[in-house]
Amino acid sequence: MGKPVEITINRTRIVIVQGDITEQATDAIVNAANSGLMGGGGVDGAIHRAGGPAILAECKEIVARQGRLPAGKAVITTGGNLKAACVIHTVGPVWRGGMSGEPEILASAWRESLQLADSNGLTSIAFPSISTGVYGYPVVKASAVAMETINTFFRNKATTIQQVVIVLFDTKTYNAYAERIEHSGEERQCDGENTVE
């Protein structure tokens, strides 16, 4: 098990942990959903199983009202039986080699989830690694998009979100994100120090 790694961006703590996202007691957890919002494998199935039928019932209402959720978008439901009060469902891109807008869609999935948490006044949110399971997005590339999107989001605005926890189930994925966050920290420490007098 990797030890938690964290940095702070503009008063918001970003923490990388290895574990089970369904156990997080944050205000919201993010579900890497499919566009039908009907549950499935991986994180999606685990969240629906742990949260119980109330989550699926709200998902069905959303799909009945607005249709399938496009990739890069996000919606919010109850957390049901989870420790988290809410679940933010987002659809990441299927990896097709990187030339079909996948980085932009993945960035949008992260950004829309953060915006939804902020607009609902939430103070903490937990994310899985979006699109790196059956959707096949390479983990190293996905972690770069995630950290860049997080950096941009928190550097450029005031927000209610005080903590973002990225919860990674397996060691390979944890290591990719932990390495990425450490590089993010190094970059920020350099900011302003390399100025020319």
mmCIF file of C-alpha atoms in Angstrom:
data_model
loop_
_atom_site.group_PDB
_atom_site.id
_atom_site.type_symbol
_atom_site.label_atom_id
_atom_site.label_comp_id
_atom_site.label_asym_id
_atom_site.label_seq_id
_atom_site.Cartn_x
_atom_site.Cartn_y
_atom_site.Cartn_z
ATOM 1 C CA MET A 1 0.000 0.000 0.000
ATOM 2 C CA GLY A 2 1.415 3.367 -1.015
ATOM 3 C CA LYS A 3 1.500 6.078 1.622
ATOM 4 C CA PRO A 4 -0.644 9.200 1.049
ATOM 5 C CA VAL A 5 1.052 11.956 -0.956
ATOM 6 C CA GLU A 6 -0.274 15.514 -0.874
ATOM 7 C CA ILE A 7 0.232 19.039 -2.127
ATOM 8 C CA THR A 8 -1.687 22.270 -1.564
ATOM 9 C CA ILE A 9 -2.905 24.466 -4.411
ATOM 10 C CA ASN A 10 -4.320 27.849 -3.398
ATOM 11 C CA ARG A 11 -5.526 26.564 0.021
ATOM 12 C CA THR A 12 -7.016 23.311 -1.367
ATOM 13 C CA ARG A 13 -5.331 20.054 -0.300
ATOM 14 C CA ILE A 14 -4.847 17.471 -3.058
ATOM 15 C CA VAL A 15 -4.196 14.004 -1.615
ATOM 16 C CA ILE A 16 -3.318 10.775 -3.452
ATOM 17 C CA VAL A 17 -4.185 7.571 -1.559
ATOM 18 C CA GLN A 18 -4.378 3.884 -2.356
ATOM 19 C CA GLY A 19 -7.647 2.299 -1.272
ATOM 20 C CA ASP A 20 -11.362 1.810 -1.881
ATOM 21 C CA ILE A 21 -13.249 4.929 -3.020
ATOM 22 C CA THR A 22 -16.555 3.571 -1.679
ATOM 23 C CA GLU A 23 -15.122 3.925 1.863
ATOM 24 C CA GLN A 24 -14.341 7.656 1.525
ATOM 25 C CA ALA A 25 -16.199 9.986 3.899
ATOM 26 C CA THR A 26 -15.849 13.045 1.641
ATOM 27 C CA ASP A 27 -18.908 15.167 0.801
ATOM 28 C CA ALA A 28 -18.955 13.569 -2.658
ATOM 29 C CA ILE A 29 -17.283 10.730 -4.480
ATOM 30 C CA VAL A 30 -16.933 10.689 -8.243
ATOM 31 C CA ASN A 31 -18.178 7.709 -10.212
ATOM 32 C CA ALA A 32 -16.464 6.875 -13.506
ATOM 33 C CA ALA A 33 -19.811 6.025 -15.097
ATOM 34 C CA ASN A 34 -21.027 4.914 -18.501
ATOM 35 C CA SER A 35 -23.332 7.204 -20.449
ATOM 36 C CA GLY A 36 -26.438 5.176 -19.544
ATOM 37 C CA LEU A 37 -25.755 5.696 -15.784
ATOM 38 C CA MET A 38 -26.960 2.159 -15.105
ATOM 39 C CA GLY A 39 -23.972 0.855 -13.168
ATOM 40 C CA GLY A 40 -21.461 -1.564 -14.615
ATOM 41 C CA GLY A 41 -18.044 -2.959 -13.830
ATOM 42 C CA GLY A 42 -15.083 -1.558 -11.924
ATOM 43 C CA VAL A 43 -15.590 1.574 -9.825
ATOM 44 C CA ASP A 44 -19.073 2.118 -11.295
ATOM 45 C CA GLY A 45 -20.333 -1.283 -10.141
ATOM 46 C CA ALA A 46 -18.642 -0.968 -6.742
ATOM 47 C CA ILE A 47 -20.270 2.429 -6.059
ATOM 48 C CA HIS A 48 -23.736 1.196 -7.067
ATOM 49 C CA ARG A 49 -23.358 -1.971 -4.938
ATOM 50 C CA ALA A 50 -22.145 -0.044 -1.879
ATOM 51 C CA GLY A 51 -24.590 2.848 -2.287
ATOM 52 C CA GLY A 52 -27.702 0.770 -2.858
ATOM 53 C CA PRO A 53 -30.788 1.281 -5.045
ATOM 54 C CA ALA A 54 -31.354 4.995 -4.280
ATOM 55 C CA ILE A 55 -28.406 5.950 -6.523
ATOM 56 C CA LEU A 56 -29.672 3.900 -9.474
ATOM 57 C CA ALA A 57 -33.204 5.280 -9.014
ATOM 58 C CA GLU A 58 -31.905 8.878 -9.315
ATOM 59 C CA CYS A 59 -29.711 7.921 -12.275
ATOM 60 C CA LYS A 60 -32.749 6.479 -14.077
ATOM 61 C CA GLU A 61 -34.675 9.719 -13.442
ATOM 62 C CA ILE A 62 -31.806 11.791 -14.874
ATOM 63 C CA VAL A 63 -31.562 9.645 -18.026
ATOM 64 C CA ALA A 64 -35.359 9.703 -18.464
ATOM 65 C CA ARG A 65 -35.308 13.510 -18.186
ATOM 66 C CA GLN A 66 -32.224 14.437 -20.237
ATOM 67 C CA GLY A 67 -31.077 11.297 -22.065
ATOM 68 C CA ARG A 68 -27.707 9.584 -21.872
ATOM 69 C CA LEU A 69 -24.844 11.532 -20.286
ATOM 70 C CA PRO A 70 -22.297 12.623 -22.916
ATOM 71 C CA ALA A 71 -18.600 11.960 -22.346
ATOM 72 C CA GLY A 72 -16.980 14.845 -20.460
ATOM 73 C CA LYS A 73 -20.181 15.816 -18.618
ATOM 74 C CA ALA A 74 -21.216 15.213 -14.981
ATOM 75 C CA VAL A 75 -24.398 14.916 -12.886
ATOM 76 C CA ILE A 76 -24.969 14.622 -9.126
ATOM 77 C CA THR A 77 -27.112 12.163 -7.142
ATOM 78 C CA THR A 78 -27.551 11.051 -3.552
ATOM 79 C CA GLY A 79 -24.835 8.936 -1.977
ATOM 80 C CA GLY A 80 -27.415 6.408 -0.801
ATOM 81 C CA ASN A 81 -25.800 4.097 1.763
ATOM 82 C CA LEU A 82 -22.283 5.446 1.156
ATOM 83 C CA LYS A 83 -20.371 7.511 3.733
ATOM 84 C CA ALA A 84 -20.307 10.284 1.100
ATOM 85 C CA ALA A 85 -23.499 12.354 0.929
ATOM 86 C CA CYS A 86 -23.382 12.649 -2.874
ATOM 87 C CA VAL A 87 -22.130 10.831 -5.940
ATOM 88 C CA ILE A 88 -20.998 12.850 -8.945
ATOM 89 C CA HIS A 89 -21.254 10.661 -12.036
ATOM 90 C CA THR A 90 -19.015 11.564 -14.965
ATOM 91 C CA VAL A 91 -18.294 9.829 -18.252
ATOM 92 C CA GLY A 92 -14.702 9.688 -19.396
ATOM 93 C CA PRO A 93 -13.519 9.022 -22.943
ATOM 94 C CA VAL A 94 -12.733 5.635 -24.464
ATOM 95 C CA TRP A 95 -9.046 5.662 -25.497
ATOM 96 C CA ARG A 96 -8.710 5.495 -29.287
ATOM 97 C CA GLY A 97 -5.048 6.410 -29.581
ATOM 98 C CA GLY A 98 -5.200 9.984 -28.307
ATOM 99 C CA MET A 99 -6.119 11.759 -31.544
ATOM 100 C CA SER A 100 -9.908 11.719 -31.080
ATOM 101 C CA GLY A 101 -10.174 14.460 -28.451
ATOM 102 C CA GLU A 102 -9.584 12.096 -25.531
ATOM 103 C CA PRO A 103 -7.403 14.496 -23.452
ATOM 104 C CA GLU A 104 -9.951 17.329 -23.808
ATOM 105 C CA ILE A 105 -12.870 15.035 -22.912
ATOM 106 C CA LEU A 106 -11.006 13.630 -19.904
ATOM 107 C CA ALA A 107 -10.103 17.146 -18.715
ATOM 108 C CA SER A 108 -13.766 18.122 -19.094
ATOM 109 C CA ALA A 109 -14.878 15.136 -16.963
ATOM 110 C CA TRP A 110 -12.567 16.258 -14.130
ATOM 111 C CA ARG A 111 -13.456 19.962 -14.512
ATOM 112 C CA GLU A 112 -17.245 19.392 -14.705
ATOM 113 C CA SER A 113 -17.093 17.202 -11.582
ATOM 114 C CA LEU A 114 -15.166 19.879 -9.670
ATOM 115 C CA GLN A 115 -17.570 22.599 -10.869
ATOM 116 C CA LEU A 116 -20.574 20.540 -9.767
ATOM 117 C CA ALA A 117 -19.055 20.024 -6.304
ATOM 118 C CA ASP A 118 -18.276 23.741 -6.044
ATOM 119 C CA SER A 119 -21.722 24.882 -7.223
ATOM 120 C CA ASN A 120 -23.314 22.587 -4.608
ATOM 121 C CA GLY A 121 -21.160 24.099 -1.838
ATOM 122 C CA LEU A 122 -19.265 20.868 -1.144
ATOM 123 C CA THR A 123 -15.952 21.060 0.717
ATOM 124 C CA SER A 124 -14.428 17.667 -0.123
ATOM 125 C CA ILE A 125 -14.511 15.308 -3.096
ATOM 126 C CA ALA A 126 -12.898 11.956 -3.901
ATOM 127 C CA PHE A 127 -12.034 10.850 -7.446
ATOM 128 C CA PRO A 128 -11.034 7.515 -8.946
ATOM 129 C CA SER A 129 -8.753 7.349 -11.972
ATOM 130 C CA ILE A 130 -11.229 8.157 -14.762
ATOM 131 C CA SER A 131 -11.107 6.146 -18.035
ATOM 132 C CA THR A 132 -8.061 4.004 -17.139
ATOM 133 C CA GLY A 133 -9.985 0.747 -16.615
ATOM 134 C CA VAL A 134 -11.969 -0.861 -19.444
ATOM 135 C CA TYR A 135 -11.907 2.445 -21.384
ATOM 136 C CA GLY A 136 -8.174 1.854 -21.835
ATOM 137 C CA TYR A 137 -6.752 5.354 -21.260
ATOM 138 C CA PRO A 138 -3.011 4.994 -20.447
ATOM 139 C CA VAL A 139 -2.564 5.702 -16.727
ATOM 140 C CA VAL A 140 0.489 7.954 -17.073
ATOM 141 C CA LYS A 141 -1.271 10.128 -19.669
ATOM 142 C CA ALA A 142 -4.514 10.190 -17.646
ATOM 143 C CA SER A 143 -2.695 11.266 -14.474
ATOM 144 C CA ALA A 144 -1.064 14.140 -16.391
ATOM 145 C CA VAL A 145 -4.459 15.378 -17.636
ATOM 146 C CA ALA A 146 -5.971 15.028 -14.152
ATOM 147 C CA MET A 147 -3.241 16.999 -12.389
ATOM 148 C CA GLU A 148 -3.127 19.702 -15.052
ATOM 149 C CA THR A 149 -6.910 20.153 -14.821
ATOM 150 C CA ILE A 150 -6.822 20.256 -11.007
ATOM 151 C CA ASN A 151 -3.963 22.777 -11.042
ATOM 152 C CA THR A 152 -5.800 25.065 -13.455
ATOM 153 C CA PHE A 153 -9.118 24.788 -11.601
ATOM 154 C CA PHE A 154 -7.789 25.699 -8.154
ATOM 155 C CA ARG A 155 -5.225 28.288 -9.207
ATOM 156 C CA ASN A 156 -7.763 30.351 -11.112
ATOM 157 C CA LYS A 157 -10.768 30.606 -8.793
ATOM 158 C CA ALA A 158 -12.064 30.821 -5.261
ATOM 159 C CA THR A 159 -13.956 27.641 -4.378
ATOM 160 C CA THR A 160 -15.771 25.904 -1.535
ATOM 161 C CA ILE A 161 -13.654 22.774 -2.115
ATOM 162 C CA GLN A 162 -10.990 22.421 0.570
ATOM 163 C CA GLN A 163 -9.850 18.875 -0.188
ATOM 164 C CA VAL A 164 -9.592 16.617 -3.239
ATOM 165 C CA VAL A 165 -8.717 12.975 -2.584
ATOM 166 C CA ILE A 166 -7.687 10.820 -5.545
ATOM 167 C CA VAL A 167 -8.309 7.217 -4.498
ATOM 168 C CA LEU A 168 -6.503 4.571 -6.521
ATOM 169 C CA PHE A 169 -7.200 0.888 -6.151
ATOM 170 C CA ASP A 170 -4.062 -0.752 -7.549
ATOM 171 C CA THR A 171 -0.380 -0.028 -6.996
ATOM 172 C CA LYS A 172 0.465 0.727 -10.650
ATOM 173 C CA THR A 173 -2.204 3.443 -10.872
ATOM 174 C CA TYR A 174 -1.316 4.821 -7.433
ATOM 175 C CA ASN A 175 2.360 5.067 -8.423
ATOM 176 C CA ALA A 176 1.536 6.961 -11.647
ATOM 177 C CA TYR A 177 -0.570 9.569 -9.809
ATOM 178 C CA ALA A 178 1.849 9.822 -6.852
ATOM 179 C CA GLU A 179 4.728 10.492 -9.237
ATOM 180 C CA ARG A 180 2.643 13.074 -11.112
ATOM 181 C CA ILE A 181 1.645 14.954 -7.948
ATOM 182 C CA GLU A 182 5.271 15.022 -6.782
ATOM 183 C CA HIS A 183 6.261 16.610 -10.119
ATOM 184 C CA SER A 184 3.414 19.120 -9.697
ATOM 185 C CA GLY A 185 4.836 20.073 -6.309
ATOM 186 C CA GLU A 186 8.324 20.502 -7.733
ATOM 187 C CA GLU A 187 7.016 22.727 -10.505
ATOM 188 C CA ARG A 188 5.207 24.929 -8.009
ATOM 189 C CA GLN A 189 8.262 25.232 -5.780
ATOM 190 C CA CYS A 190 10.164 26.537 -8.805
ATOM 191 C CA ASP A 191 7.517 29.138 -9.634
ATOM 192 C CA GLY A 192 8.851 32.585 -8.886
ATOM 193 C CA GLU A 193 12.272 31.320 -7.815
ATOM 194 C CA ASN A 194 13.753 31.309 -11.294
ATOM 195 C CA THR A 195 12.967 34.918 -12.071
ATOM 196 C CA VAL A 196 15.558 37.006 -13.868
ATOM 197 C CA GLU A 197 16.588 40.091 -11.882
#
